[in-house]
Short mmCIF file of N, CA and C in Angstrom, two decimals:
data_model
loop_
_atom_site.label_atom_id
_atom_site.label_comp_id
_atom_site.label_asym_id
_atom_site.label_seq_id
_atom_site.Cartn_x
_atom_site.Cartn_y
_atom_site.Cartn_z
N MET K 1 115.37 72.36 85.77
CA MET K 1 115.68 71.01 86.19
C MET K 1 114.39 70.23 86.35
N ALA K 2 114.40 68.99 85.91
CA ALA K 2 113.25 68.11 86.05
C ALA K 2 113.75 66.76 86.52
N SER K 3 112.86 65.98 87.11
CA SER K 3 113.28 64.67 87.60
C SER K 3 112.10 63.72 87.65
N CYS K 4 112.41 62.45 87.75
CA CYS K 4 111.40 61.44 88.02
C CYS K 4 111.99 60.51 89.07
N THR K 5 111.13 60.02 89.95
CA THR K 5 111.58 59.26 91.11
C THR K 5 110.80 57.97 91.25
N PHE K 6 111.50 56.91 91.60
CA PHE K 6 110.84 55.67 92.04
C PHE K 6 111.11 55.54 93.52
N ASN K 7 110.03 55.54 94.30
CA ASN K 7 110.15 55.34 95.74
C ASN K 7 109.11 54.30 96.13
N PRO K 8 109.55 53.13 96.64
CA PRO K 8 108.58 52.10 96.99
C PRO K 8 107.67 52.49 98.14
N GLY K 9 108.02 53.52 98.91
CA GLY K 9 107.14 54.02 99.96
C GLY K 9 106.91 53.06 101.11
N ILE K 10 107.88 52.22 101.39
CA ILE K 10 107.73 51.25 102.47
C ILE K 10 107.87 51.93 103.84
N ASN K 11 108.92 52.75 103.97
CA ASN K 11 109.13 53.53 105.20
C ASN K 11 110.04 54.72 104.87
N SER K 12 110.39 55.48 105.87
CA SER K 12 111.15 56.71 105.63
C SER K 12 112.62 56.48 105.31
N VAL K 13 113.10 55.25 105.46
CA VAL K 13 114.52 55.00 105.19
C VAL K 13 114.74 54.00 104.06
N ASN K 14 113.66 53.69 103.30
CA ASN K 14 113.87 52.78 102.18
C ASN K 14 114.65 53.47 101.06
N PRO K 15 115.42 52.71 100.30
CA PRO K 15 116.14 53.32 99.17
C PRO K 15 115.17 53.73 98.07
N TYR K 16 115.58 54.72 97.29
CA TYR K 16 114.79 55.16 96.14
C TYR K 16 115.73 55.65 95.05
N ALA K 17 115.24 55.68 93.83
CA ALA K 17 116.06 56.05 92.67
C ALA K 17 115.50 57.32 92.03
N VAL K 18 116.40 58.17 91.55
CA VAL K 18 116.02 59.45 90.96
C VAL K 18 116.80 59.68 89.68
N LEU K 19 116.10 60.06 88.61
CA LEU K 19 116.74 60.51 87.38
C LEU K 19 116.50 62.01 87.28
N THR K 20 117.59 62.77 87.25
CA THR K 20 117.51 64.23 87.17
C THR K 20 118.01 64.69 85.81
N VAL K 21 117.26 65.59 85.18
CA VAL K 21 117.59 66.10 83.85
C VAL K 21 117.64 67.63 83.93
N THR K 22 118.74 68.22 83.43
CA THR K 22 118.93 69.66 83.51
C THR K 22 119.38 70.21 82.16
N GLU K 23 118.71 71.24 81.68
CA GLU K 23 119.16 71.93 80.46
C GLU K 23 120.32 72.83 80.86
N THR K 24 121.50 72.60 80.29
CA THR K 24 122.67 73.37 80.71
C THR K 24 122.99 74.52 79.77
N SER K 25 122.57 74.42 78.50
CA SER K 25 122.82 75.52 77.55
C SER K 25 121.93 75.33 76.33
N TRP K 26 121.79 76.39 75.55
CA TRP K 26 121.08 76.30 74.27
C TRP K 26 121.77 77.21 73.26
N ASP K 27 121.59 76.88 71.98
CA ASP K 27 122.32 77.57 70.92
C ASP K 27 121.40 77.92 69.77
N ILE K 28 121.32 79.21 69.44
CA ILE K 28 120.46 79.67 68.35
C ILE K 28 120.95 79.12 67.01
N ALA K 29 122.26 79.14 66.79
CA ALA K 29 122.81 78.76 65.48
C ALA K 29 122.49 77.31 65.12
N THR K 30 122.51 76.42 66.10
CA THR K 30 122.25 75.00 65.81
C THR K 30 120.83 74.58 66.20
N ASN K 31 120.05 75.51 66.77
CA ASN K 31 118.67 75.22 67.18
C ASN K 31 118.64 73.99 68.11
N SER K 32 119.54 74.00 69.08
CA SER K 32 119.66 72.84 69.96
C SER K 32 119.94 73.26 71.40
N SER K 33 119.73 72.31 72.30
CA SER K 33 120.06 72.47 73.72
C SER K 33 120.97 71.34 74.14
N VAL K 34 121.80 71.60 75.14
CA VAL K 34 122.58 70.54 75.77
C VAL K 34 121.91 70.24 77.10
N VAL K 35 121.64 68.95 77.31
CA VAL K 35 120.96 68.49 78.52
C VAL K 35 121.90 67.56 79.27
N SER K 36 122.05 67.79 80.56
CA SER K 36 122.81 66.86 81.40
C SER K 36 121.82 66.02 82.19
N TRP K 37 122.22 64.80 82.49
CA TRP K 37 121.34 63.89 83.23
C TRP K 37 122.15 63.07 84.22
N GLU K 38 121.46 62.63 85.27
CA GLU K 38 122.11 61.82 86.29
C GLU K 38 121.10 60.85 86.89
N LEU K 39 121.44 59.57 86.91
CA LEU K 39 120.64 58.56 87.59
C LEU K 39 121.36 58.21 88.89
N ALA K 40 120.65 58.35 90.02
CA ALA K 40 121.26 58.07 91.31
C ALA K 40 120.30 57.27 92.18
N ILE K 41 120.87 56.54 93.11
CA ILE K 41 120.08 55.85 94.12
C ILE K 41 120.41 56.48 95.46
N GLU K 42 119.37 56.83 96.18
CA GLU K 42 119.51 57.40 97.53
C GLU K 42 119.25 56.27 98.52
N ARG K 43 120.19 56.10 99.46
CA ARG K 43 120.08 55.02 100.44
C ARG K 43 120.19 55.61 101.84
N PRO K 44 119.05 56.08 102.41
CA PRO K 44 119.08 56.67 103.75
C PRO K 44 119.56 55.67 104.81
N SER K 45 119.34 54.40 104.57
CA SER K 45 119.78 53.34 105.47
C SER K 45 120.53 52.31 104.62
N LYS K 46 121.34 51.50 105.26
CA LYS K 46 122.19 50.57 104.52
C LYS K 46 121.37 49.54 103.74
N VAL K 47 121.74 49.39 102.46
CA VAL K 47 121.13 48.39 101.59
C VAL K 47 122.07 47.18 101.55
N GLN K 48 121.54 46.02 101.90
CA GLN K 48 122.32 44.78 101.85
C GLN K 48 122.03 44.10 100.52
N SER K 49 122.85 44.38 99.53
CA SER K 49 122.66 43.77 98.22
C SER K 49 124.01 43.69 97.53
N THR K 50 124.41 42.48 97.17
CA THR K 50 125.72 42.30 96.52
C THR K 50 125.58 41.82 95.08
N ALA K 51 124.36 41.57 94.64
CA ALA K 51 124.15 41.09 93.27
C ALA K 51 124.15 42.27 92.30
N PRO K 52 124.71 42.08 91.10
CA PRO K 52 124.67 43.16 90.10
C PRO K 52 123.24 43.38 89.60
N LYS K 53 122.92 44.64 89.32
CA LYS K 53 121.58 45.02 88.89
C LYS K 53 121.64 45.72 87.53
N ASP K 54 120.71 45.37 86.65
CA ASP K 54 120.61 46.03 85.35
C ASP K 54 119.93 47.38 85.48
N TYR K 55 120.35 48.34 84.65
CA TYR K 55 119.68 49.64 84.58
C TYR K 55 119.69 50.14 83.14
N THR K 56 118.74 51.02 82.83
CA THR K 56 118.66 51.67 81.52
C THR K 56 118.14 53.09 81.71
N VAL K 57 118.74 54.03 81.00
CA VAL K 57 118.27 55.42 81.00
C VAL K 57 117.94 55.78 79.55
N VAL K 58 116.72 56.31 79.34
CA VAL K 58 116.27 56.72 78.01
C VAL K 58 115.97 58.22 78.06
N LEU K 59 116.54 58.96 77.12
CA LEU K 59 116.35 60.41 77.05
C LEU K 59 115.95 60.78 75.63
N ASP K 60 114.81 61.42 75.50
CA ASP K 60 114.29 61.84 74.20
C ASP K 60 114.17 60.66 73.23
N GLY K 61 113.75 59.51 73.76
CA GLY K 61 113.53 58.33 72.94
C GLY K 61 114.76 57.52 72.61
N VAL K 62 115.91 57.91 73.15
CA VAL K 62 117.17 57.22 72.84
C VAL K 62 117.79 56.70 74.14
N THR K 63 118.22 55.45 74.13
CA THR K 63 118.92 54.91 75.29
C THR K 63 120.29 55.58 75.38
N VAL K 64 120.52 56.31 76.48
CA VAL K 64 121.78 57.01 76.65
C VAL K 64 122.73 56.27 77.57
N SER K 65 122.22 55.30 78.33
CA SER K 65 123.08 54.51 79.19
C SER K 65 122.37 53.23 79.60
N SER K 66 123.12 52.15 79.68
CA SER K 66 122.59 50.90 80.19
C SER K 66 123.76 50.06 80.65
N GLY K 67 123.50 49.13 81.53
CA GLY K 67 124.58 48.28 82.04
C GLY K 67 124.18 47.65 83.34
N ILE K 68 125.17 47.37 84.16
CA ILE K 68 124.90 46.80 85.47
C ILE K 68 125.56 47.65 86.54
N THR K 69 125.01 47.60 87.74
CA THR K 69 125.53 48.37 88.86
C THR K 69 125.27 47.60 90.14
N TYR K 70 125.88 48.05 91.20
CA TYR K 70 125.63 47.49 92.54
C TYR K 70 124.93 48.57 93.35
N ILE K 71 123.90 48.19 94.10
CA ILE K 71 123.13 49.18 94.83
C ILE K 71 123.34 49.10 96.34
N GLY K 72 124.19 48.19 96.80
CA GLY K 72 124.45 48.05 98.23
C GLY K 72 125.21 49.24 98.78
N GLY K 73 124.99 49.51 100.07
CA GLY K 73 125.70 50.59 100.75
C GLY K 73 124.76 51.62 101.32
N THR K 74 125.30 52.78 101.67
CA THR K 74 124.49 53.88 102.21
C THR K 74 124.81 55.16 101.47
N GLY K 75 123.93 56.15 101.64
CA GLY K 75 124.14 57.47 101.04
C GLY K 75 123.76 57.49 99.57
N LYS K 76 124.13 58.58 98.93
CA LYS K 76 123.82 58.74 97.51
C LYS K 76 124.87 58.04 96.67
N LYS K 77 124.41 57.30 95.67
CA LYS K 77 125.32 56.69 94.71
C LYS K 77 124.86 57.05 93.30
N VAL K 78 125.73 57.74 92.55
CA VAL K 78 125.44 58.06 91.16
C VAL K 78 125.73 56.81 90.34
N ILE K 79 124.70 56.33 89.67
CA ILE K 79 124.82 55.12 88.86
C ILE K 79 125.35 55.45 87.47
N ALA K 80 124.84 56.51 86.89
CA ALA K 80 125.28 56.91 85.54
C ALA K 80 124.95 58.39 85.36
N SER K 81 125.71 59.06 84.49
CA SER K 81 125.45 60.47 84.18
C SER K 81 126.03 60.78 82.82
N GLY K 82 125.61 61.89 82.25
CA GLY K 82 126.15 62.29 80.96
C GLY K 82 125.46 63.52 80.42
N THR K 83 125.75 63.82 79.15
CA THR K 83 125.12 64.95 78.47
C THR K 83 124.64 64.49 77.10
N LYS K 84 123.66 65.19 76.59
CA LYS K 84 123.14 64.87 75.25
C LYS K 84 122.69 66.17 74.59
N THR K 85 122.99 66.31 73.31
CA THR K 85 122.50 67.44 72.52
C THR K 85 121.12 67.08 71.98
N ILE K 86 120.17 67.98 72.21
CA ILE K 86 118.78 67.78 71.78
C ILE K 86 118.44 68.86 70.76
N TYR K 87 117.97 68.46 69.59
CA TYR K 87 117.61 69.42 68.55
C TYR K 87 116.13 69.78 68.66
N HIS K 88 115.84 71.06 68.52
CA HIS K 88 114.49 71.58 68.63
C HIS K 88 113.77 71.51 67.28
N ASP K 89 112.47 71.72 67.30
CA ASP K 89 111.71 71.73 66.04
C ASP K 89 111.94 73.04 65.30
N SER K 90 111.36 73.19 64.13
CA SER K 90 111.61 74.36 63.29
C SER K 90 111.16 75.66 63.92
N GLU K 91 110.26 75.59 64.90
CA GLU K 91 109.80 76.79 65.60
C GLU K 91 110.66 77.09 66.82
N GLY K 92 111.63 76.23 67.10
CA GLY K 92 112.54 76.46 68.23
C GLY K 92 112.06 75.88 69.55
N SER K 93 110.98 75.11 69.55
CA SER K 93 110.50 74.56 70.82
C SER K 93 110.80 73.07 70.89
N LYS K 94 110.83 72.56 72.11
CA LYS K 94 111.09 71.13 72.30
C LYS K 94 110.68 70.71 73.71
N THR K 95 109.93 69.63 73.78
CA THR K 95 109.62 68.97 75.04
C THR K 95 110.24 67.59 74.96
N ILE K 96 111.01 67.24 75.98
CA ILE K 96 111.66 65.94 75.98
C ILE K 96 110.99 65.02 77.00
N THR K 97 111.10 63.74 76.75
CA THR K 97 110.68 62.73 77.72
C THR K 97 111.92 62.00 78.20
N PHE K 98 111.85 61.47 79.40
CA PHE K 98 112.97 60.72 79.95
C PHE K 98 112.43 59.64 80.88
N SER K 99 113.19 58.56 81.01
CA SER K 99 112.76 57.46 81.86
C SER K 99 113.96 56.63 82.27
N PHE K 100 113.74 55.79 83.28
CA PHE K 100 114.77 54.85 83.69
C PHE K 100 114.12 53.59 84.22
N THR K 101 114.88 52.52 84.16
CA THR K 101 114.54 51.28 84.86
C THR K 101 115.79 50.84 85.61
N LEU K 102 115.59 50.25 86.78
CA LEU K 102 116.69 49.75 87.59
C LEU K 102 116.17 48.55 88.37
N ASP K 103 116.82 47.42 88.21
CA ASP K 103 116.44 46.23 88.97
C ASP K 103 116.83 46.43 90.43
N PHE K 104 115.83 46.60 91.30
CA PHE K 104 116.12 46.65 92.74
C PHE K 104 116.30 45.22 93.25
N ASP K 105 115.30 44.39 93.00
CA ASP K 105 115.35 42.96 93.37
C ASP K 105 115.89 42.72 94.78
N PHE K 106 115.22 43.27 95.78
CA PHE K 106 115.58 43.01 97.16
C PHE K 106 114.34 43.11 98.04
N THR K 107 114.47 42.66 99.27
CA THR K 107 113.38 42.75 100.24
C THR K 107 113.72 43.85 101.24
N TRP K 108 112.73 44.72 101.49
CA TRP K 108 112.93 45.81 102.45
C TRP K 108 111.75 45.80 103.41
N GLY K 109 112.05 45.65 104.68
CA GLY K 109 110.98 45.62 105.68
C GLY K 109 109.96 44.53 105.42
N GLY K 110 110.41 43.42 104.88
CA GLY K 110 109.52 42.31 104.60
C GLY K 110 108.75 42.45 103.29
N VAL K 111 109.04 43.52 102.52
CA VAL K 111 108.34 43.77 101.26
C VAL K 111 109.32 43.56 100.10
N TRP K 112 108.93 42.73 99.13
CA TRP K 112 109.76 42.51 97.94
C TRP K 112 109.62 43.68 96.99
N VAL K 113 110.73 44.25 96.57
CA VAL K 113 110.76 45.34 95.60
C VAL K 113 111.52 44.82 94.39
N SER K 114 110.86 44.78 93.23
CA SER K 114 111.53 44.22 92.06
C SER K 114 112.11 45.30 91.16
N LEU K 115 111.32 45.84 90.26
CA LEU K 115 111.83 46.78 89.26
C LEU K 115 111.50 48.21 89.64
N ALA K 116 112.51 49.04 89.70
CA ALA K 116 112.31 50.48 89.88
C ALA K 116 112.20 51.11 88.50
N SER K 117 111.15 51.88 88.26
CA SER K 117 111.02 52.57 86.98
C SER K 117 110.21 53.83 87.17
N ALA K 118 110.54 54.83 86.38
CA ALA K 118 109.81 56.09 86.44
C ALA K 118 110.06 56.84 85.14
N SER K 119 109.18 57.78 84.84
CA SER K 119 109.35 58.59 83.63
C SER K 119 108.85 60.01 83.89
N GLY K 120 109.28 60.91 83.04
CA GLY K 120 108.87 62.31 83.17
C GLY K 120 109.07 63.03 81.85
N SER K 121 108.78 64.32 81.88
CA SER K 121 108.99 65.15 80.70
C SER K 121 109.38 66.56 81.14
N ALA K 122 109.97 67.31 80.23
CA ALA K 122 110.37 68.68 80.52
C ALA K 122 110.37 69.50 79.24
N LYS K 123 109.88 70.72 79.35
CA LYS K 123 109.92 71.64 78.21
C LYS K 123 111.24 72.40 78.28
N LEU K 124 111.99 72.35 77.19
CA LEU K 124 113.25 73.07 77.12
C LEU K 124 112.99 74.53 76.75
N THR K 125 114.01 75.35 76.92
CA THR K 125 113.92 76.77 76.58
C THR K 125 113.58 76.92 75.11
N ASP K 126 112.60 77.78 74.80
CA ASP K 126 112.30 78.07 73.41
C ASP K 126 113.46 78.85 72.81
N ILE K 127 113.98 78.35 71.70
CA ILE K 127 115.10 79.01 71.03
C ILE K 127 114.54 80.01 70.03
N PRO K 128 114.94 81.27 70.13
CA PRO K 128 114.40 82.29 69.23
C PRO K 128 114.72 81.99 67.77
N LYS K 129 113.76 82.24 66.93
CA LYS K 129 114.01 82.12 65.49
C LYS K 129 114.81 83.33 65.05
N ALA K 130 115.50 83.19 63.93
CA ALA K 130 116.30 84.29 63.40
C ALA K 130 115.41 85.47 63.02
N SER K 131 115.92 86.65 63.22
CA SER K 131 115.20 87.85 62.81
C SER K 131 115.25 87.99 61.30
N THR K 132 114.26 88.71 60.75
CA THR K 132 114.26 88.97 59.32
C THR K 132 114.60 90.43 59.09
N PHE K 133 115.25 90.70 57.95
CA PHE K 133 115.74 92.04 57.64
C PHE K 133 115.28 92.41 56.23
N LYS K 134 114.67 93.59 56.09
CA LYS K 134 114.25 94.07 54.77
C LYS K 134 114.70 95.51 54.60
N VAL K 135 115.02 95.85 53.36
CA VAL K 135 115.38 97.22 53.02
C VAL K 135 114.47 97.66 51.89
N SER K 136 114.02 98.93 51.95
CA SER K 136 113.03 99.41 50.98
C SER K 136 113.59 99.55 49.58
N SER K 137 114.89 99.72 49.47
CA SER K 137 115.50 99.87 48.16
C SER K 137 116.95 99.41 48.23
N THR K 138 117.39 98.74 47.18
CA THR K 138 118.78 98.30 47.17
C THR K 138 119.73 99.38 46.69
N SER K 139 119.19 100.43 46.11
CA SER K 139 120.02 101.58 45.72
C SER K 139 119.19 102.84 45.87
N ALA K 140 119.86 103.96 46.19
CA ALA K 140 119.15 105.23 46.39
C ALA K 140 120.12 106.38 46.14
N ASP K 141 119.57 107.51 45.72
CA ASP K 141 120.38 108.71 45.55
C ASP K 141 120.76 109.25 46.92
N MET K 142 121.89 109.94 46.98
CA MET K 142 122.35 110.53 48.23
C MET K 142 121.26 111.45 48.77
N GLY K 143 120.93 111.29 50.03
CA GLY K 143 119.91 112.11 50.67
C GLY K 143 118.51 111.53 50.59
N ALA K 144 118.31 110.51 49.75
CA ALA K 144 116.98 109.90 49.65
C ALA K 144 116.75 108.98 50.85
N ALA K 145 115.51 108.85 51.23
CA ALA K 145 115.15 108.01 52.38
C ALA K 145 115.17 106.53 51.99
N VAL K 146 115.74 105.74 52.85
CA VAL K 146 115.74 104.28 52.71
C VAL K 146 115.25 103.72 54.04
N THR K 147 114.30 102.82 53.97
CA THR K 147 113.74 102.24 55.20
C THR K 147 114.31 100.84 55.42
N PHE K 148 114.82 100.63 56.61
CA PHE K 148 115.28 99.31 57.03
C PHE K 148 114.29 98.77 58.05
N THR K 149 113.85 97.55 57.84
CA THR K 149 112.90 96.93 58.75
C THR K 149 113.49 95.63 59.28
N ILE K 150 113.59 95.54 60.60
CA ILE K 150 114.06 94.32 61.25
C ILE K 150 112.90 93.78 62.08
N THR K 151 112.50 92.56 61.77
CA THR K 151 111.47 91.90 62.55
C THR K 151 112.16 90.89 63.45
N ARG K 152 112.07 91.16 64.75
CA ARG K 152 112.76 90.29 65.71
C ARG K 152 112.12 88.91 65.74
N GLY K 153 112.97 87.89 65.79
CA GLY K 153 112.48 86.52 65.91
C GLY K 153 111.95 86.23 67.30
N ALA K 154 112.39 87.05 68.28
CA ALA K 154 111.92 86.93 69.65
C ALA K 154 112.10 88.27 70.33
N THR K 155 111.26 88.55 71.29
CA THR K 155 111.34 89.83 71.97
C THR K 155 112.65 90.01 72.75
N SER K 156 113.32 88.91 73.06
CA SER K 156 114.57 88.99 73.81
C SER K 156 115.77 89.39 72.95
N LEU K 157 115.61 89.37 71.63
CA LEU K 157 116.72 89.72 70.74
C LEU K 157 116.82 91.22 70.56
N THR K 158 118.04 91.72 70.50
CA THR K 158 118.28 93.12 70.19
C THR K 158 119.19 93.19 68.97
N HIS K 159 119.13 94.30 68.24
CA HIS K 159 119.90 94.43 67.01
C HIS K 159 120.57 95.80 66.96
N LYS K 160 121.70 95.85 66.31
CA LYS K 160 122.41 97.10 66.13
C LYS K 160 122.69 97.25 64.65
N LEU K 161 122.22 98.35 64.07
CA LEU K 161 122.42 98.62 62.65
C LEU K 161 123.42 99.75 62.52
N THR K 162 124.51 99.50 61.80
CA THR K 162 125.52 100.56 61.63
C THR K 162 125.78 100.78 60.16
#
């Protein structure tokens, strides 16, 4: 799990926004991972705001959500969430970037807070490459030795030859 946070740091009860990104699964066959994400605003104290606010969430260079929301109230409010399939490079590795913007546009403790924005990155699980298989001969007399060689694509892979 990775996250990025915008906190204006005015006091211990000011609202702040968090984008959380979690890799939920990965697949060798498609060389991809599924990533879930959630943009939320934490409001330890009541926020007095009734105007709609614009927000945008970008994951791996693609806007995955945008629109308007209301940030007034108390407690945690999930603004947007979802999942996205991320394809890895030919070696099976992938680092993603993520970011958000959210118009706060309010005054807290006498301090004007305009745009909340933050960004981060996370390395996804390396997806093992396929193992390679070689046989010393495609045909052999009964009783003759034949060598089978399996080179694992990753140390975590196991193979059964029958």
